[in-house]
Amino acid sequence: MYIVMLTYVAPREEIDYLLPDHIEWLTRHYDAGHFLCSGKQPTQTGRVIITRPMPRAKLEAMLATDPLDVARMVRHEVVEFEATRTAPELARVNEALAS
């Protein structure tokens, strides 16, 4: 799994202009089963995405198609981890998604 930290590197007005395209991009990856959750950081300095396990190269290729990345308005920091424990609610969600 990965935690992807998106940090804005452009003025907020420019980010806001591309957010609908970014949200459409997110939706495509949710529909494809790549992303588990996402949202904005409380500091309004960026966003966070948590993904399913996949090859790192696949994730990097997906991130390169994010409209905010294409426009060079964000910087991605990717943290890979193996989930060895989850809350019971997450285990049930994961089981439901797998079937």
PDB file of N, CA and C in Angstrom:
ATOM      1  N   MET A   1       0.849  -1.172   0.000  1.00  0.00           N
ATOM      2  CA  MET A   1       0.000   0.000   0.000  1.00  0.00           C
ATOM      3  C   MET A   1       0.891   1.230   0.000  1.00  0.00           C
ATOM      4  N   TYR A   2       0.260   2.337  -0.355  1.00  0.00           N
ATOM      5  CA  TYR A   2       1.008   3.594  -0.372  1.00  0.00           C
ATOM      6  C   TYR A   2       0.188   4.714   0.253  1.00  0.00           C
ATOM      7  N   ILE A   3       0.893   5.619   0.877  1.00  0.00           N
ATOM      8  CA  ILE A   3       0.336   6.905   1.265  1.00  0.00           C
ATOM      9  C   ILE A   3       1.005   7.917   0.350  1.00  0.00           C
ATOM     10  N   VAL A   4       0.201   8.675  -0.370  1.00  0.00           N
ATOM     11  CA  VAL A   4       0.729   9.684  -1.282  1.00  0.00           C
ATOM     12  C   VAL A   4       0.377  11.050  -0.717  1.00  0.00           C
ATOM     13  N   MET A   5       1.396  11.821  -0.404  1.00  0.00           N
ATOM     14  CA  MET A   5       1.209  13.181   0.098  1.00  0.00           C
ATOM     15  C   MET A   5       1.419  14.135  -1.079  1.00  0.00           C
ATOM     16  N   LEU A   6       0.380  14.891  -1.412  1.00  0.00           N
ATOM     17  CA  LEU A   6       0.469  15.890  -2.469  1.00  0.00           C
ATOM     18  C   LEU A   6       0.633  17.247  -1.798  1.00  0.00           C
ATOM     19  N   THR A   7       1.697  17.941  -2.129  1.00  0.00           N
ATOM     20  CA  THR A   7       1.948  19.272  -1.585  1.00  0.00           C
ATOM     21  C   THR A   7       1.815  20.285  -2.704  1.00  0.00           C
ATOM     22  N   TYR A   8       0.988  21.294  -2.480  1.00  0.00           N
ATOM     23  CA  TYR A   8       0.801  22.332  -3.487  1.00  0.00           C
ATOM     24  C   TYR A   8       2.070  23.155  -3.637  1.00  0.00           C
ATOM     25  N   VAL A   9       2.441  23.429  -4.890  1.00  0.00           N
ATOM     26  CA  VAL A   9       3.608  24.273  -5.173  1.00  0.00           C
ATOM     27  C   VAL A   9       3.217  25.431  -6.088  1.00  0.00           C
ATOM     28  N   ALA A  10       1.922  25.696  -6.176  1.00  0.00           N
ATOM     29  CA  ALA A  10       1.390  26.796  -6.991  1.00  0.00           C
ATOM     30  C   ALA A  10       0.398  27.567  -6.131  1.00  0.00           C
ATOM     31  N   PRO A  11       0.076  28.791  -6.534  1.00  0.00           N
ATOM     32  CA  PRO A  11      -0.915  29.570  -5.789  1.00  0.00           C
ATOM     33  C   PRO A  11      -2.260  28.843  -5.725  1.00  0.00           C
ATOM     34  N   ARG A  12      -2.951  29.023  -4.622  1.00  0.00           N
ATOM     35  CA  ARG A  12      -4.217  28.328  -4.378  1.00  0.00           C
ATOM     36  C   ARG A  12      -5.243  28.575  -5.492  1.00  0.00           C
ATOM     37  N   GLU A  13      -5.276  29.776  -6.058  1.00  0.00           N
ATOM     38  CA  GLU A  13      -6.227  30.082  -7.129  1.00  0.00           C
ATOM     39  C   GLU A  13      -5.997  29.172  -8.344  1.00  0.00           C
ATOM     40  N   GLU A  14      -4.741  28.904  -8.651  1.00  0.00           N
ATOM     41  CA  GLU A  14      -4.418  28.024  -9.770  1.00  0.00           C
ATOM     42  C   GLU A  14      -4.801  26.576  -9.444  1.00  0.00           C
ATOM     43  N   ILE A  15      -4.567  26.167  -8.207  1.00  0.00           N
ATOM     44  CA  ILE A  15      -4.951  24.822  -7.768  1.00  0.00           C
ATOM     45  C   ILE A  15      -6.464  24.663  -7.892  1.00  0.00           C
ATOM     46  N   ASP A  16      -7.217  25.645  -7.382  1.00  0.00           N
ATOM     47  CA  ASP A  16      -8.684  25.581  -7.416  1.00  0.00           C
ATOM     48  C   ASP A  16      -9.216  25.445  -8.839  1.00  0.00           C
ATOM     49  N   TYR A  17      -8.548  26.065  -9.787  1.00  0.00           N
ATOM     50  CA  TYR A  17      -8.965  25.997 -11.184  1.00  0.00           C
ATOM     51  C   TYR A  17      -8.915  24.561 -11.716  1.00  0.00           C
ATOM     52  N   LEU A  18      -7.888  23.800 -11.286  1.00  0.00           N
ATOM     53  CA  LEU A  18      -7.720  22.433 -11.781  1.00  0.00           C
ATOM     54  C   LEU A  18      -8.346  21.366 -10.883  1.00  0.00           C
ATOM     55  N   LEU A  19      -8.907  21.743  -9.732  1.00  0.00           N
ATOM     56  CA  LEU A  19      -9.470  20.741  -8.832  1.00  0.00           C
ATOM     57  C   LEU A  19     -10.565  19.889  -9.473  1.00  0.00           C
ATOM     58  N   PRO A  20     -11.476  20.436 -10.274  1.00  0.00           N
ATOM     59  CA  PRO A  20     -12.468  19.548 -10.913  1.00  0.00           C
ATOM     60  C   PRO A  20     -11.816  18.456 -11.764  1.00  0.00           C
ATOM     61  N   ASP A  21     -10.761  18.786 -12.483  1.00  0.00           N
ATOM     62  CA  ASP A  21     -10.051  17.784 -13.287  1.00  0.00           C
ATOM     63  C   ASP A  21      -9.358  16.755 -12.389  1.00  0.00           C
ATOM     64  N   HIS A  22      -8.792  17.236 -11.282  1.00  0.00           N
ATOM     65  CA  HIS A  22      -8.142  16.339 -10.324  1.00  0.00           C
ATOM     66  C   HIS A  22      -9.172  15.376  -9.726  1.00  0.00           C
ATOM     67  N   ILE A  23     -10.346  15.886  -9.380  1.00  0.00           N
ATOM     68  CA  ILE A  23     -11.396  15.047  -8.795  1.00  0.00           C
ATOM     69  C   ILE A  23     -11.888  14.008  -9.806  1.00  0.00           C
ATOM     70  N   GLU A  24     -11.980  14.382 -11.059  1.00  0.00           N
ATOM     71  CA  GLU A  24     -12.344  13.431 -12.113  1.00  0.00           C
ATOM     72  C   GLU A  24     -11.277  12.336 -12.225  1.00  0.00           C
ATOM     73  N   TRP A  25     -10.014  12.725 -12.140  1.00  0.00           N
ATOM     74  CA  TRP A  25      -8.903  11.774 -12.170  1.00  0.00           C
ATOM     75  C   TRP A  25      -9.004  10.819 -10.981  1.00  0.00           C
ATOM     76  N   LEU A  26      -9.268  11.367  -9.783  1.00  0.00           N
ATOM     77  CA  LEU A  26      -9.448  10.517  -8.602  1.00  0.00           C
ATOM     78  C   LEU A  26     -10.575   9.513  -8.817  1.00  0.00           C
ATOM     79  N   THR A  27     -11.701   9.987  -9.339  1.00  0.00           N
ATOM     80  CA  THR A  27     -12.864   9.137  -9.551  1.00  0.00           C
ATOM     81  C   THR A  27     -12.523   7.962 -10.459  1.00  0.00           C
ATOM     82  N   ARG A  28     -11.785   8.214 -11.521  1.00  0.00           N
ATOM     83  CA  ARG A  28     -11.379   7.129 -12.424  1.00  0.00           C
ATOM     84  C   ARG A  28     -10.576   6.060 -11.679  1.00  0.00           C
ATOM     85  N   HIS A  29      -9.693   6.502 -10.780  1.00  0.00           N
ATOM     86  CA  HIS A  29      -8.863   5.542 -10.063  1.00  0.00           C
ATOM     87  C   HIS A  29      -9.619   4.848  -8.930  1.00  0.00           C
ATOM     88  N   TYR A  30     -10.592   5.522  -8.336  1.00  0.00           N
ATOM     89  CA  TYR A  30     -11.481   4.836  -7.386  1.00  0.00           C
ATOM     90  C   TYR A  30     -12.279   3.768  -8.126  1.00  0.00           C
ATOM     91  N   ASP A  31     -12.837   4.136  -9.274  1.00  0.00           N
ATOM     92  CA  ASP A  31     -13.639   3.190 -10.063  1.00  0.00           C
ATOM     93  C   ASP A  31     -12.814   1.981 -10.506  1.00  0.00           C
ATOM     94  N   ALA A  32     -11.535   2.197 -10.755  1.00  0.00           N
ATOM     95  CA  ALA A  32     -10.644   1.107 -11.164  1.00  0.00           C
ATOM     96  C   ALA A  32     -10.160   0.286  -9.962  1.00  0.00           C
ATOM     97  N   GLY A  33     -10.486   0.744  -8.746  1.00  0.00           N
ATOM     98  CA  GLY A  33     -10.092   0.022  -7.539  1.00  0.00           C
ATOM     99  C   GLY A  33      -8.697   0.314  -7.040  1.00  0.00           C
ATOM    100  N   HIS A  34      -8.072   1.376  -7.543  1.00  0.00           N
ATOM    101  CA  HIS A  34      -6.697   1.704  -7.142  1.00  0.00           C
ATOM    102  C   HIS A  34      -6.621   2.440  -5.805  1.00  0.00           C
ATOM    103  N   PHE A  35      -7.575   3.327  -5.545  1.00  0.00           N
ATOM    104  CA  PHE A  35      -7.507   4.179  -4.363  1.00  0.00           C
ATOM    105  C   PHE A  35      -8.487   3.719  -3.291  1.00  0.00           C
ATOM    106  N   LEU A  36      -8.071   3.829  -2.021  1.00  0.00           N
ATOM    107  CA  LEU A  36      -8.914   3.460  -0.892  1.00  0.00           C
ATOM    108  C   LEU A  36      -9.550   4.670  -0.217  1.00  0.00           C
ATOM    109  N   CYS A  37      -8.804   5.741  -0.089  1.00  0.00           N
ATOM    110  CA  CYS A  37      -9.362   6.974   0.479  1.00  0.00           C
ATOM    111  C   CYS A  37      -8.470   8.143   0.090  1.00  0.00           C
ATOM    112  N   SER A  38      -9.044   9.340   0.182  1.00  0.00           N
ATOM    113  CA  SER A  38      -8.289  10.550  -0.153  1.00  0.00           C
ATOM    114  C   SER A  38      -8.978  11.735   0.499  1.00  0.00           C
ATOM    115  N   GLY A  39      -8.259  12.829   0.562  1.00  0.00           N
ATOM    116  CA  GLY A  39      -8.845  14.040   1.116  1.00  0.00           C
ATOM    117  C   GLY A  39      -7.820  15.149   1.220  1.00  0.00           C
ATOM    118  N   LYS A  40      -8.324  16.303   1.621  1.00  0.00           N
ATOM    119  CA  LYS A  40      -7.433  17.466   1.737  1.00  0.00           C
ATOM    120  C   LYS A  40      -6.804  17.498   3.119  1.00  0.00           C
ATOM    121  N   GLN A  41      -5.646  18.100   3.183  1.00  0.00           N
ATOM    122  CA  GLN A  41      -4.968  18.297   4.460  1.00  0.00           C
ATOM    123  C   GLN A  41      -5.609  19.486   5.169  1.00  0.00           C
ATOM    124  N   PRO A  42      -5.791  19.399   6.485  1.00  0.00           N
ATOM    125  CA  PRO A  42      -6.421  20.506   7.222  1.00  0.00           C
ATOM    126  C   PRO A  42      -5.699  21.841   7.058  1.00  0.00           C
ATOM    127  N   THR A  43      -4.412  21.799   6.761  1.00  0.00           N
ATOM    128  CA  THR A  43      -3.640  23.035   6.603  1.00  0.00           C
ATOM    129  C   THR A  43      -3.868  23.686   5.249  1.00  0.00           C
ATOM    130  N   GLN A  44      -4.638  23.012   4.359  1.00  0.00           N
ATOM    131  CA  GLN A  44      -4.900  23.501   3.003  1.00  0.00           C
ATOM    132  C   GLN A  44      -3.636  23.613   2.167  1.00  0.00           C
ATOM    133  N   THR A  45      -2.611  22.827   2.525  1.00  0.00           N
ATOM    134  CA  THR A  45      -1.361  22.868   1.771  1.00  0.00           C
ATOM    135  C   THR A  45      -1.227  21.704   0.799  1.00  0.00           C
ATOM    136  N   GLY A  46      -2.231  20.843   0.757  1.00  0.00           N
ATOM    137  CA  GLY A  46      -2.153  19.708  -0.143  1.00  0.00           C
ATOM    138  C   GLY A  46      -3.231  18.685   0.129  1.00  0.00           C
ATOM    139  N   ARG A  47      -3.010  17.482  -0.377  1.00  0.00           N
ATOM    140  CA  ARG A  47      -3.975  16.393  -0.283  1.00  0.00           C
ATOM    141  C   ARG A  47      -3.241  15.104   0.063  1.00  0.00           C
ATOM    142  N   VAL A  48      -4.019  14.087   0.416  1.00  0.00           N
ATOM    143  CA  VAL A  48      -3.478  12.779   0.762  1.00  0.00           C
ATOM    144  C   VAL A  48      -4.292  11.723   0.029  1.00  0.00           C
ATOM    145  N   ILE A  49      -3.627  10.693  -0.484  1.00  0.00           N
ATOM    146  CA  ILE A  49      -4.281   9.552  -1.114  1.00  0.00           C
ATOM    147  C   ILE A  49      -3.697   8.282  -0.496  1.00  0.00           C
ATOM    148  N   ILE A  50      -4.557   7.336  -0.141  1.00  0.00           N
ATOM    149  CA  ILE A  50      -4.107   6.021   0.299  1.00  0.00           C
ATOM    150  C   ILE A  50      -4.536   5.032  -0.774  1.00  0.00           C
ATOM    151  N   THR A  51      -3.584   4.254  -1.248  1.00  0.00           N
ATOM    152  CA  THR A  51      -3.834   3.349  -2.375  1.00  0.00           C
ATOM    153  C   THR A  51      -3.814   1.890  -1.941  1.00  0.00           C
ATOM    154  N   ARG A  52      -4.308   1.067  -2.828  1.00  0.00           N
ATOM    155  CA  ARG A  52      -4.166  -0.384  -2.673  1.00  0.00           C
ATOM    156  C   ARG A  52      -2.732  -0.765  -3.033  1.00  0.00           C
ATOM    157  N   PRO A  53      -2.322  -1.971  -2.674  1.00  0.00           N
ATOM    158  CA  PRO A  53      -1.003  -2.432  -3.113  1.00  0.00           C
ATOM    159  C   PRO A  53      -0.949  -2.529  -4.637  1.00  0.00           C
ATOM    160  N   MET A  54       0.167  -2.156  -5.193  1.00  0.00           N
ATOM    161  CA  MET A  54       0.411  -2.245  -6.635  1.00  0.00           C
ATOM    162  C   MET A  54       1.900  -2.032  -6.863  1.00  0.00           C
ATOM    163  N   PRO A  55       2.411  -2.367  -8.034  1.00  0.00           N
ATOM    164  CA  PRO A  55       3.821  -2.077  -8.304  1.00  0.00           C
ATOM    165  C   PRO A  55       4.079  -0.559  -8.245  1.00  0.00           C
ATOM    166  N   ARG A  56       5.197  -0.201  -7.693  1.00  0.00           N
ATOM    167  CA  ARG A  56       5.550   1.215  -7.539  1.00  0.00           C
ATOM    168  C   ARG A  56       5.546   1.936  -8.887  1.00  0.00           C
ATOM    169  N   ALA A  57       6.035   1.282  -9.923  1.00  0.00           N
ATOM    170  CA  ALA A  57       6.081   1.906 -11.250  1.00  0.00           C
ATOM    171  C   ALA A  57       4.677   2.232 -11.754  1.00  0.00           C
ATOM    172  N   LYS A  58       3.716   1.372 -11.465  1.00  0.00           N
ATOM    173  CA  LYS A  58       2.327   1.629 -11.863  1.00  0.00           C
ATOM    174  C   LYS A  58       1.798   2.865 -11.155  1.00  0.00           C
ATOM    175  N   LEU A  59       2.063   2.968  -9.848  1.00  0.00           N
ATOM    176  CA  LEU A  59       1.616   4.144  -9.100  1.00  0.00           C
ATOM    177  C   LEU A  59       2.262   5.408  -9.651  1.00  0.00           C
ATOM    178  N   GLU A  60       3.555   5.367  -9.898  1.00  0.00           N
ATOM    179  CA  GLU A  60       4.259   6.544 -10.421  1.00  0.00           C
ATOM    180  C   GLU A  60       3.666   6.968 -11.771  1.00  0.00           C
ATOM    181  N   ALA A  61       3.334   5.994 -12.620  1.00  0.00           N
ATOM    182  CA  ALA A  61       2.735   6.312 -13.916  1.00  0.00           C
ATOM    183  C   ALA A  61       1.356   6.942 -13.731  1.00  0.00           C
ATOM    184  N   MET A  62       0.578   6.444 -12.766  1.00  0.00           N
ATOM    185  CA  MET A  62      -0.742   7.023 -12.494  1.00  0.00           C
ATOM    186  C   MET A  62      -0.609   8.455 -11.991  1.00  0.00           C
ATOM    187  N   LEU A  63       0.302   8.678 -11.053  1.00  0.00           N
ATOM    188  CA  LEU A  63       0.487  10.019 -10.497  1.00  0.00           C
ATOM    189  C   LEU A  63       0.910  11.016 -11.572  1.00  0.00           C
ATOM    190  N   ALA A  64       1.659  10.562 -12.543  1.00  0.00           N
ATOM    191  CA  ALA A  64       2.121  11.442 -13.623  1.00  0.00           C
ATOM    192  C   ALA A  64       0.971  11.929 -14.496  1.00  0.00           C
ATOM    193  N   THR A  65      -0.194  11.267 -14.406  1.00  0.00           N
ATOM    194  CA  THR A  65      -1.354  11.695 -15.198  1.00  0.00           C
ATOM    195  C   THR A  65      -2.315  12.577 -14.399  1.00  0.00           C
ATOM    196  N   ASP A  66      -2.026  12.812 -13.130  1.00  0.00           N
ATOM    197  CA  ASP A  66      -2.850  13.720 -12.317  1.00  0.00           C
ATOM    198  C   ASP A  66      -2.757  15.114 -12.935  1.00  0.00           C
ATOM    199  N   PRO A  67      -3.900  15.737 -13.262  1.00  0.00           N
ATOM    200  CA  PRO A  67      -3.845  17.075 -13.866  1.00  0.00           C
ATOM    201  C   PRO A  67      -3.035  18.078 -13.056  1.00  0.00           C
ATOM    202  N   LEU A  68      -3.035  17.963 -11.731  1.00  0.00           N
ATOM    203  CA  LEU A  68      -2.226  18.870 -10.915  1.00  0.00           C
ATOM    204  C   LEU A  68      -0.740  18.608 -11.107  1.00  0.00           C
ATOM    205  N   ASP A  69      -0.374  17.350 -11.354  1.00  0.00           N
ATOM    206  CA  ASP A  69       1.024  17.012 -11.612  1.00  0.00           C
ATOM    207  C   ASP A  69       1.429  17.422 -13.020  1.00  0.00           C
ATOM    208  N   VAL A  70       0.542  17.178 -13.980  1.00  0.00           N
ATOM    209  CA  VAL A  70       0.827  17.556 -15.375  1.00  0.00           C
ATOM    210  C   VAL A  70       1.119  19.057 -15.448  1.00  0.00           C
ATOM    211  N   ALA A  71       0.357  19.844 -14.683  1.00  0.00           N
ATOM    212  CA  ALA A  71       0.542  21.303 -14.668  1.00  0.00           C
ATOM    213  C   ALA A  71       1.660  21.739 -13.716  1.00  0.00           C
ATOM    214  N   ARG A  72       2.320  20.771 -13.101  1.00  0.00           N
ATOM    215  CA  ARG A  72       3.426  21.043 -12.162  1.00  0.00           C
ATOM    216  C   ARG A  72       2.986  21.936 -11.000  1.00  0.00           C
ATOM    217  N   MET A  73       1.801  21.625 -10.461  1.00  0.00           N
ATOM    218  CA  MET A  73       1.265  22.397  -9.341  1.00  0.00           C
ATOM    219  C   MET A  73       1.362  21.663  -8.014  1.00  0.00           C
ATOM    220  N   VAL A  74       1.799  20.395  -8.052  1.00  0.00           N
ATOM    221  CA  VAL A  74       1.961  19.621  -6.828  1.00  0.00           C
ATOM    222  C   VAL A  74       3.272  18.850  -6.874  1.00  0.00           C
ATOM    223  N   ARG A  75       3.711  18.505  -5.687  1.00  0.00           N
ATOM    224  CA  ARG A  75       4.847  17.603  -5.527  1.00  0.00           C
ATOM    225  C   ARG A  75       4.299  16.383  -4.788  1.00  0.00           C
ATOM    226  N   HIS A  76       4.641  15.181  -5.248  1.00  0.00           N
ATOM    227  CA  HIS A  76       4.184  13.948  -4.616  1.00  0.00           C
ATOM    228  C   HIS A  76       5.292  13.371  -3.739  1.00  0.00           C
ATOM    229  N   GLU A  77       4.918  12.975  -2.544  1.00  0.00           N
ATOM    230  CA  GLU A  77       5.809  12.180  -1.697  1.00  0.00           C
ATOM    231  C   GLU A  77       5.088  10.854  -1.472  1.00  0.00           C
ATOM    232  N   VAL A  78       5.744   9.764  -1.815  1.00  0.00           N
ATOM    233  CA  VAL A  78       5.126   8.444  -1.742  1.00  0.00           C
ATOM    234  C   VAL A  78       5.782   7.639  -0.632  1.00  0.00           C
ATOM    235  N   VAL A  79       4.952   7.116   0.268  1.00  0.00           N
ATOM    236  CA  VAL A  79       5.426   6.254   1.351  1.00  0.00           C
ATOM    237  C   VAL A  79       4.791   4.886   1.159  1.00  0.00           C
ATOM    238  N   GLU A  80       5.633   3.876   0.998  1.00  0.00           N
ATOM    239  CA  GLU A  80       5.136   2.510   0.835  1.00  0.00           C
ATOM    240  C   GLU A  80       5.113   1.827   2.193  1.00  0.00           C
ATOM    241  N   PHE A  81       4.061   1.028   2.442  1.00  0.00           N
ATOM    242  CA  PHE A  81       4.006   0.259   3.676  1.00  0.00           C
ATOM    243  C   PHE A  81       3.156  -0.988   3.470  1.00  0.00           C
ATOM    244  N   GLU A  82       3.369  -1.968   4.339  1.00  0.00           N
ATOM    245  CA  GLU A  82       2.547  -3.172   4.349  1.00  0.00           C
ATOM    246  C   GLU A  82       1.646  -3.091   5.568  1.00  0.00           C
ATOM    247  N   ALA A  83       0.346  -3.082   5.339  1.00  0.00           N
ATOM    248  CA  ALA A  83      -0.593  -3.047   6.453  1.00  0.00           C
ATOM    249  C   ALA A  83      -0.596  -4.415   7.123  1.00  0.00           C
ATOM    250  N   THR A  84      -0.169  -4.461   8.374  1.00  0.00           N
ATOM    251  CA  THR A  84      -0.157  -5.721   9.108  1.00  0.00           C
ATOM    252  C   THR A  84      -1.283  -5.788  10.133  1.00  0.00           C
ATOM    253  N   ARG A  85      -1.960  -4.670  10.317  1.00  0.00           N
ATOM    254  CA  ARG A  85      -3.077  -4.626  11.257  1.00  0.00           C
ATOM    255  C   ARG A  85      -4.024  -3.524  10.820  1.00  0.00           C
ATOM    256  N   THR A  86      -5.319  -3.810  10.898  1.00  0.00           N
ATOM    257  CA  THR A  86      -6.320  -2.804  10.557  1.00  0.00           C
ATOM    258  C   THR A  86      -7.444  -2.849  11.581  1.00  0.00           C
ATOM    259  N   ALA A  87      -8.200  -1.773  11.642  1.00  0.00           N
ATOM    260  CA  ALA A  87      -9.398  -1.744  12.466  1.00  0.00           C
ATOM    261  C   ALA A  87     -10.406  -2.731  11.888  1.00  0.00           C
ATOM    262  N   PRO A  88     -11.250  -3.319  12.718  1.00  0.00           N
ATOM    263  CA  PRO A  88     -12.230  -4.293  12.217  1.00  0.00           C
ATOM    264  C   PRO A  88     -13.085  -3.745  11.072  1.00  0.00           C
ATOM    265  N   GLU A  89     -13.449  -2.470  11.127  1.00  0.00           N
ATOM    266  CA  GLU A  89     -14.256  -1.883  10.050  1.00  0.00           C
ATOM    267  C   GLU A  89     -13.530  -1.946   8.716  1.00  0.00           C
ATOM    268  N   LEU A  90     -12.245  -1.680   8.723  1.00  0.00           N
ATOM    269  CA  LEU A  90     -11.466  -1.720   7.478  1.00  0.00           C
ATOM    270  C   LEU A  90     -11.334  -3.142   6.959  1.00  0.00           C
ATOM    271  N   ALA A  91     -11.191  -4.087   7.842  1.00  0.00           N
ATOM    272  CA  ALA A  91     -11.099  -5.478   7.405  1.00  0.00           C
ATOM    273  C   ALA A  91     -12.389  -5.894   6.706  1.00  0.00           C
ATOM    274  N   ARG A  92     -13.542  -5.480   7.240  1.00  0.00           N
ATOM    275  CA  ARG A  92     -14.825  -5.819   6.614  1.00  0.00           C
ATOM    276  C   ARG A  92     -14.962  -5.140   5.274  1.00  0.00           C
ATOM    277  N   VAL A  93     -14.556  -3.897   5.168  1.00  0.00           N
ATOM    278  CA  VAL A  93     -14.620  -3.172   3.896  1.00  0.00           C
ATOM    279  C   VAL A  93     -13.729  -3.855   2.885  1.00  0.00           C
ATOM    280  N   ASN A  94     -12.525  -4.203   3.279  1.00  0.00           N
ATOM    281  CA  ASN A  94     -11.596  -4.876   2.365  1.00  0.00           C
ATOM    282  C   ASN A  94     -12.153  -6.206   1.888  1.00  0.00           C
ATOM    283  N   GLU A  95     -12.760  -6.976   2.783  1.00  0.00           N
ATOM    284  CA  GLU A  95     -13.362  -8.259   2.397  1.00  0.00           C
ATOM    285  C   GLU A  95     -14.505  -8.036   1.394  1.00  0.00           C
ATOM    286  N   ALA A  96     -15.325  -7.030   1.644  1.00  0.00           N
ATOM    287  CA  ALA A  96     -16.451  -6.750   0.749  1.00  0.00           C
ATOM    288  C   ALA A  96     -15.954  -6.317  -0.629  1.00  0.00           C
ATOM    289  N   LEU A  97     -14.915  -5.527  -0.669  1.00  0.00           N
ATOM    290  CA  LEU A  97     -14.373  -5.075  -1.942  1.00  0.00           C
ATOM    291  C   LEU A  97     -13.707  -6.214  -2.715  1.00  0.00           C
ATOM    292  N   ALA A  98     -13.137  -7.163  -1.997  1.00  0.00           N
ATOM    293  CA  ALA A  98     -12.453  -8.271  -2.646  1.00  0.00           C
ATOM    294  C   ALA A  98     -13.418  -9.260  -3.279  1.00  0.00           C
ATOM    295  N   SER A  99     -14.656  -9.305  -2.782  1.00  0.00           N
ATOM    296  CA  SER A  99     -15.614 -10.278  -3.329  1.00  0.00           C
ATOM    297  C   SER A  99     -16.435  -9.728  -4.468  1.00  0.00           C
TER     298      SER A  99
END
